[in-house]
GROMACS .gro file of N, CA and C in nm:
model
  345
    1MET      N    1  -3.022   1.040   0.063
    1MET     CA    2  -2.946   0.924   0.010
    1MET      C    3  -2.878   0.967  -0.140
    2ARG      N    4  -2.759   0.916  -0.145
    2ARG     CA    5  -2.693   0.929  -0.256
    2ARG      C    6  -2.724   0.826  -0.354
    3VAL      N    7  -2.743   0.867  -0.495
    3VAL     CA    8  -2.764   0.767  -0.578
    3VAL      C    9  -2.660   0.778  -0.690
    4VAL      N   10  -2.606   0.674  -0.713
    4VAL     CA   11  -2.469   0.663  -0.801
    4VAL      C   12  -2.534   0.577  -0.922
    5THR      N   13  -2.517   0.655  -1.023
    5THR     CA   14  -2.554   0.564  -1.169
    5THR      C   15  -2.479   0.527  -1.251
    6SER      N   16  -2.379   0.622  -1.298
    6SER     CA   17  -2.284   0.575  -1.400
    6SER      C   18  -2.169   0.498  -1.354
    7LYS      N   19  -2.101   0.400  -1.429
    7LYS     CA   20  -1.985   0.324  -1.383
    7LYS      C   21  -1.871   0.424  -1.318
    8ALA      N   22  -1.835   0.526  -1.399
    8ALA     CA   23  -1.736   0.604  -1.350
    8ALA      C   24  -1.771   0.665  -1.216
    9ALA      N   25  -1.887   0.712  -1.185
    9ALA     CA   26  -1.924   0.762  -1.043
    9ALA      C   27  -1.935   0.671  -0.951
   10LYS      N   28  -1.960   0.529  -0.978
   10LYS     CA   29  -1.963   0.418  -0.876
   10LYS      C   30  -1.814   0.417  -0.848
   11ALA      N   31  -1.716   0.420  -0.937
   11ALA     CA   32  -1.589   0.371  -0.916
   11ALA      C   33  -1.522   0.490  -0.854
   12ARG      N   34  -1.563   0.595  -0.869
   12ARG     CA   35  -1.515   0.718  -0.771
   12ARG      C   36  -1.547   0.696  -0.649
   13TYR      N   37  -1.684   0.680  -0.609
   13TYR     CA   38  -1.735   0.665  -0.489
   13TYR      C   39  -1.675   0.552  -0.399
   14ALA      N   40  -1.659   0.444  -0.477
   14ALA     CA   41  -1.595   0.331  -0.429
   14ALA      C   42  -1.433   0.363  -0.382
   15LYS      N   43  -1.386   0.425  -0.450
   15LYS     CA   44  -1.233   0.462  -0.439
   15LYS      C   45  -1.243   0.577  -0.315
   16ARG      N   46  -1.333   0.655  -0.308
   16ARG     CA   47  -1.330   0.753  -0.186
   16ARG      C   48  -1.353   0.658  -0.043
   17ARG      N   49  -1.462   0.582  -0.065
   17ARG     CA   50  -1.499   0.502   0.048
   17ARG      C   51  -1.367   0.397   0.094
   18ALA      N   52  -1.296   0.357   0.007
   18ALA     CA   53  -1.199   0.265   0.018
   18ALA      C   54  -1.094   0.341   0.101
   19ALA      N   55  -1.070   0.497   0.055
   19ALA     CA   56  -0.965   0.577   0.138
   19ALA      C   57  -1.012   0.608   0.266
   20ARG      N   58  -1.137   0.629   0.283
   20ARG     CA   59  -1.182   0.636   0.431
   20ARG      C   60  -1.150   0.528   0.496
   21MET      N   61  -1.181   0.409   0.451
   21MET     CA   62  -1.151   0.307   0.542
   21MET      C   63  -1.045   0.279   0.582
   22ARG      N   64  -0.929   0.308   0.498
   22ARG     CA   65  -0.778   0.304   0.514
   22ARG      C   66  -0.730   0.401   0.608
   23ARG      N   67  -0.806   0.504   0.599
   23ARG     CA   68  -0.747   0.613   0.710
   23ARG      C   69  -0.817   0.600   0.850
   24ALA      N   70  -0.915   0.500   0.860
   24ALA     CA   71  -1.000   0.495   0.999
   24ALA      C   72  -0.905   0.382   1.079
   25ASP      N   73  -0.921   0.401   1.205
   25ASP     CA   74  -0.856   0.311   1.301
   25ASP      C   75  -0.958   0.199   1.312
   26ASN      N   76  -0.959   0.095   1.242
   26ASN     CA   77  -1.048  -0.018   1.232
   26ASN      C   78  -0.996  -0.137   1.298
   27ASP      N   79  -1.022  -0.166   1.440
   27ASP     CA   80  -0.967  -0.256   1.494
   27ASP      C   81  -1.058  -0.376   1.550
   28LEU      N   82  -1.188  -0.388   1.505
   28LEU     CA   83  -1.274  -0.474   1.512
   28LEU      C   84  -1.219  -0.648   1.488
   29THR      N   85  -1.207  -0.711   1.584
   29THR     CA   86  -1.168  -0.861   1.559
   29THR      C   87  -1.281  -0.932   1.514
   30ALA      N   88  -1.231  -1.055   1.467
   30ALA     CA   89  -1.344  -1.157   1.424
   30ALA      C   90  -1.420  -1.204   1.573
   31ALA      N   91  -1.345  -1.213   1.654
   31ALA     CA   92  -1.396  -1.267   1.778
   31ALA      C   93  -1.475  -1.160   1.850
   32GLU      N   94  -1.460  -1.035   1.822
   32GLU     CA   95  -1.557  -0.941   1.877
   32GLU      C   96  -1.665  -0.928   1.807
   33TRP      N   97  -1.665  -0.947   1.671
   33TRP     CA   98  -1.770  -0.953   1.584
   33TRP      C   99  -1.887  -1.046   1.616
   34SER      N  100  -1.806  -1.162   1.645
   34SER     CA  101  -1.891  -1.291   1.684
   34SER      C  102  -1.973  -1.262   1.823
   35THR      N  103  -1.874  -1.194   1.908
   35THR     CA  104  -1.946  -1.174   2.034
   35THR      C  105  -2.061  -1.085   2.025
   36LEU      N  106  -2.043  -0.973   1.941
   36LEU     CA  107  -2.154  -0.871   1.938
   36LEU      C  108  -2.270  -0.950   1.870
   37CYS      N  109  -2.271  -1.023   1.768
   37CYS     CA  110  -2.376  -1.087   1.680
   37CYS      C  111  -2.436  -1.185   1.807
   38GLU      N  112  -2.356  -1.258   1.878
   38GLU     CA  113  -2.446  -1.342   1.961
   38GLU      C  114  -2.508  -1.251   2.075
   39ALA      N  115  -2.449  -1.144   2.122
   39ALA     CA  116  -2.508  -1.047   2.231
   39ALA      C  117  -2.656  -0.986   2.181
   40TRP      N  118  -2.642  -0.954   2.064
   40TRP     CA  119  -2.761  -0.868   1.992
   40TRP      C  120  -2.848  -0.979   1.967
   41GLY      N  121  -2.831  -1.096   1.910
   41GLY     CA  122  -2.939  -1.211   1.887
   41GLY      C  123  -2.987  -1.173   1.746
   42GLY      N  124  -2.943  -1.074   1.683
   42GLY     CA  125  -3.015  -1.042   1.544
   42GLY      C  126  -2.982  -0.899   1.522
   43CYS      N  127  -3.065  -0.851   1.424
   43CYS     CA  128  -3.033  -0.700   1.391
   43CYS      C  129  -3.058  -0.612   1.519
   44ALA      N  130  -2.955  -0.524   1.533
   44ALA     CA  131  -2.978  -0.422   1.651
   44ALA      C  132  -3.087  -0.338   1.654
   45TYR      N  133  -3.126  -0.304   1.535
   45TYR     CA  134  -3.242  -0.195   1.520
   45TYR      C  135  -3.360  -0.263   1.478
   46CYS      N  136  -3.401  -0.361   1.415
   46CYS     CA  137  -3.517  -0.402   1.420
   46CYS      C  138  -3.548  -0.541   1.462
   47GLY      N  139  -3.437  -0.598   1.520
   47GLY     CA  140  -3.439  -0.735   1.582
   47GLY      C  141  -3.459  -0.874   1.488
   48THR      N  142  -3.485  -0.833   1.369
   48THR     CA  143  -3.509  -0.963   1.289
   48THR      C  144  -3.363  -1.051   1.320
   49THR      N  145  -3.403  -1.191   1.272
   49THR     CA  146  -3.285  -1.313   1.280
   49THR      C  147  -3.289  -1.330   1.146
   50GLU      N  148  -3.361  -1.304   1.044
   50GLU     CA  149  -3.366  -1.377   0.913
   50GLU      C  150  -3.228  -1.292   0.822
   51GLY      N  151  -3.162  -1.382   0.772
   51GLY     CA  152  -3.069  -1.339   0.681
   51GLY      C  153  -2.937  -1.322   0.742
   52ALA      N  154  -2.816  -1.282   0.695
   52ALA     CA  155  -2.699  -1.265   0.738
   52ALA      C  156  -2.694  -1.116   0.806
   53LEU      N  157  -2.627  -1.101   0.888
   53LEU     CA  158  -2.600  -0.964   0.950
   53LEU      C  159  -2.477  -0.878   0.885
   54GLN      N  160  -2.487  -0.775   0.886
   54GLN     CA  161  -2.381  -0.688   0.834
   54GLN      C  162  -2.331  -0.597   0.948
   55LYS      N  163  -2.205  -0.545   0.954
   55LYS     CA  164  -2.143  -0.473   1.040
   55LYS      C  165  -2.185  -0.330   1.015
   56ASP      N  166  -2.266  -0.258   1.113
   56ASP     CA  167  -2.280  -0.135   1.085
   56ASP      C  168  -2.240  -0.030   1.198
   57CYS      N  169  -2.162   0.078   1.144
   57CYS     CA  170  -2.131   0.202   1.246
   57CYS      C  171  -2.241   0.259   1.286
   58VAL      N  172  -2.257   0.272   1.430
   58VAL     CA  173  -2.360   0.377   1.477
   58VAL      C  174  -2.315   0.516   1.442
   59LEU      N  175  -2.206   0.565   1.475
   59LEU     CA  176  -2.156   0.663   1.419
   59LEU      C  177  -2.062   0.650   1.288
   60PRO      N  178  -2.154   0.682   1.179
   60PRO     CA  179  -2.094   0.650   1.049
   60PRO      C  180  -1.968   0.682   1.024
   61LEU      N  181  -1.884   0.621   0.915
   61LEU     CA  182  -1.747   0.660   0.878
   61LEU      C  183  -1.715   0.797   0.837
   62SER      N  184  -1.809   0.846   0.759
   62SER     CA  185  -1.800   0.984   0.708
   62SER      C  186  -1.795   1.083   0.809
   63PRO      N  187  -1.858   1.082   0.911
   63PRO     CA  188  -1.820   1.191   1.021
   63PRO      C  189  -1.713   1.154   1.127
   64GLY      N  190  -1.664   1.061   1.117
   64GLY     CA  191  -1.526   1.012   1.203
   64GLY      C  192  -1.568   0.877   1.266
   65GLY      N  193  -1.672   0.784   1.228
   65GLY     CA  194  -1.691   0.673   1.304
   65GLY      C  195  -1.591   0.553   1.268
   66ARG      N  196  -1.581   0.464   1.345
   66ARG     CA  197  -1.490   0.367   1.319
   66ARG      C  198  -1.523   0.211   1.333
   67TYR      N  199  -1.482   0.121   1.280
   67TYR     CA  200  -1.502  -0.030   1.290
   67TYR      C  201  -1.430  -0.070   1.413
   68THR      N  202  -1.509  -0.023   1.523
   68THR     CA  203  -1.449  -0.088   1.676
   68THR      C  204  -1.551  -0.133   1.745
   69VAL      N  205  -1.535  -0.201   1.835
   69VAL     CA  206  -1.634  -0.284   1.930
   69VAL      C  207  -1.726  -0.191   1.980
   70ASP      N  208  -1.684  -0.066   2.028
   70ASP     CA  209  -1.784   0.019   2.096
   70ASP      C  210  -1.886   0.087   1.966
   71ASN      N  211  -1.854   0.099   1.860
   71ASN     CA  212  -1.904   0.165   1.749
   71ASN      C  213  -2.002   0.079   1.651
   72VAL      N  214  -1.973  -0.055   1.654
   72VAL     CA  215  -2.026  -0.152   1.549
   72VAL      C  216  -2.134  -0.209   1.617
   73VAL      N  217  -2.252  -0.230   1.538
   73VAL     CA  218  -2.365  -0.336   1.577
   73VAL      C  219  -2.398  -0.423   1.474
   74PRO      N  220  -2.460  -0.536   1.479
   74PRO     CA  221  -2.506  -0.612   1.387
   74PRO      C  222  -2.641  -0.543   1.336
   75ALA      N  223  -2.658  -0.535   1.188
   75ALA     CA  224  -2.758  -0.493   1.107
   75ALA      C  225  -2.804  -0.567   1.001
   76CYS      N  226  -2.941  -0.596   0.979
   76CYS     CA  227  -2.970  -0.674   0.867
   76CYS      C  228  -2.958  -0.591   0.765
   77ARG      N  229  -2.953  -0.637   0.646
   77ARG     CA  230  -2.932  -0.580   0.511
   77ARG      C  231  -3.026  -0.445   0.498
   78SER      N  232  -3.141  -0.469   0.518
   78SER     CA  233  -3.259  -0.402   0.498
   78SER      C  234  -3.211  -0.238   0.581
   79CYS      N  235  -3.189  -0.281   0.723
   79CYS     CA  236  -3.168  -0.158   0.816
   79CYS      C  237  -3.025  -0.094   0.786
   80ASN      N  238  -2.919  -0.168   0.726
   80ASN     CA  239  -2.793  -0.114   0.700
   80ASN      C  240  -2.801  -0.027   0.561
   81ALA      N  241  -2.881  -0.071   0.474
   81ALA     CA  242  -2.887  -0.007   0.365
   81ALA      C  243  -2.967   0.121   0.380
   82SER      N  244  -3.070   0.127   0.462
   82SER     CA  245  -3.173   0.224   0.494
   82SER      C  246  -3.105   0.325   0.552
   83LYS      N  247  -3.024   0.293   0.672
   83LYS     CA  248  -2.943   0.397   0.762
   83LYS      C  249  -2.865   0.465   0.677
   84CYS      N  250  -2.778   0.393   0.597
   84CYS     CA  251  -2.673   0.482   0.510
   84CYS      C  252  -2.571   0.545   0.618
   85ASN      N  253  -2.557   0.652   0.583
   85ASN     CA  254  -2.462   0.771   0.654
   85ASN      C  255  -2.543   0.843   0.752
   86ALA      N  256  -2.678   0.816   0.787
   86ALA     CA  257  -2.750   0.886   0.894
   86ALA      C  258  -2.714   0.869   1.036
   87GLU      N  259  -2.732   0.982   1.106
   87GLU     CA  260  -2.748   0.981   1.246
   87GLU      C  261  -2.826   0.864   1.303
   88VAL      N  262  -2.792   0.785   1.406
   88VAL     CA  263  -2.879   0.661   1.436
   88VAL      C  264  -3.008   0.715   1.487
   89THR      N  265  -3.010   0.815   1.592
   89THR     CA  266  -3.147   0.840   1.665
   89THR      C  267  -3.235   0.887   1.570
   90SER      N  268  -3.204   0.985   1.487
   90SER     CA  269  -3.278   1.061   1.394
   90SER      C  270  -3.366   0.936   1.281
   91TRP      N  271  -3.260   0.870   1.232
   91TRP     CA  272  -3.292   0.759   1.132
   91TRP      C  273  -3.395   0.666   1.221
   92MET      N  274  -3.370   0.624   1.318
   92MET     CA  275  -3.469   0.543   1.398
   92MET      C  276  -3.604   0.621   1.407
   93ARG      N  277  -3.629   0.748   1.432
   93ARG     CA  278  -3.727   0.794   1.447
   93ARG      C  279  -3.803   0.804   1.315
   94ARG      N  280  -3.731   0.848   1.234
   94ARG     CA  281  -3.789   0.824   1.101
   94ARG      C  282  -3.847   0.693   1.039
   95LYS      N  283  -3.785   0.587   1.103
   95LYS     CA  284  -3.843   0.465   1.055
   95LYS      C  285  -3.931   0.383   1.152
   96ARG      N  286  -3.949   0.489   1.279
   96ARG     CA  287  -4.059   0.446   1.363
   96ARG      C  288  -4.011   0.328   1.427
   97LEU      N  289  -3.880   0.309   1.472
   97LEU     CA  290  -3.797   0.203   1.554
   97LEU      C  291  -3.794   0.268   1.688
   98ASP      N  292  -3.779   0.175   1.801
   98ASP     CA  293  -3.775   0.209   1.921
   98ASP      C  294  -3.642   0.256   1.959
   99GLU      N  295  -3.594   0.365   1.938
   99GLU     CA  296  -3.456   0.430   1.970
   99GLU      C  297  -3.431   0.411   2.110
  100ARG      N  298  -3.529   0.422   2.207
  100ARG     CA  299  -3.487   0.420   2.357
  100ARG      C  300  -3.439   0.292   2.396
  101ALA      N  301  -3.518   0.189   2.349
  101ALA     CA  302  -3.470   0.028   2.370
  101ALA      C  303  -3.343   0.009   2.294
  102PHE      N  304  -3.300   0.049   2.189
  102PHE     CA  305  -3.168   0.026   2.115
  102PHE      C  306  -3.091   0.078   2.215
  103LEU      N  307  -3.100   0.220   2.232
  103LEU     CA  308  -2.984   0.300   2.309
  103LEU      C  309  -2.951   0.246   2.452
  104LEU      N  310  -3.072   0.204   2.513
  104LEU     CA  311  -3.053   0.124   2.640
  104LEU      C  312  -2.976  -0.006   2.634
  105ARG      N  313  -3.006  -0.077   2.526
  105ARG     CA  314  -2.934  -0.202   2.516
  105ARG      C  315  -2.793  -0.182   2.449
  106TRP      N  316  -2.780  -0.080   2.381
  106TRP     CA  317  -2.656  -0.048   2.353
  106TRP      C  318  -2.551  -0.030   2.449
  107ALA      N  319  -2.600   0.081   2.541
  107ALA     CA  320  -2.534   0.111   2.658
  107ALA      C  321  -2.496   0.000   2.756
  108GLN      N  322  -2.598  -0.091   2.770
  108GLN     CA  323  -2.575  -0.196   2.856
  108GLN      C  324  -2.475  -0.299   2.802
  109LEU      N  325  -2.467  -0.332   2.669
  109LEU     CA  326  -2.366  -0.430   2.599
  109LEU      C  327  -2.256  -0.365   2.606
  110GLN      N  328  -2.228  -0.245   2.586
  110GLN     CA  329  -2.080  -0.173   2.585
  110GLN      C  330  -2.031  -0.178   2.734
  111ARG      N  331  -2.113  -0.147   2.835
  111ARG     CA  332  -2.067  -0.173   2.978
  111ARG      C  333  -2.029  -0.332   2.990
  112SER      N  334  -2.101  -0.422   2.941
  112SER     CA  335  -2.047  -0.564   2.980
  112SER      C  336  -1.941  -0.617   2.908
  113LEU      N  337  -1.925  -0.538   2.779
  113LEU     CA  338  -1.801  -0.598   2.683
  113LEU      C  339  -1.671  -0.510   2.718
  114THR      N  340  -1.694  -0.413   2.769
  114THR     CA  341  -1.572  -0.343   2.816
  114THR      C  342  -1.500  -0.359   2.951
  115SER      N  343  -1.590  -0.434   3.041
  115SER     CA  344  -1.552  -0.458   3.178
  115SER      C  345  -1.498  -0.582   3.184
   0.00000   0.00000   0.00000
């Protein structure tokens, strides 16, 4: 994980991230986000219902992920920060989370939301 310490470095990182966000095809609507949150019923990774949920790209932005209904899941702040730009299955194995249950649920929701 990248640790940014100086104000200048933080500003450069924020500028690069903003540029990636502008270039990406981000078409997740507020209604779709609401539907995703309701369907998952909490954090997609750990299942917690405590605190606000954040949008997390299953395939991170840096390798080409986008904020779309088929790539975003609700995540608690802890999981979202911990996952960072990691590939989801290797991150889940490292954290000892149930990757099989996540992948099955994610596939099921994708089928139901796109049909």
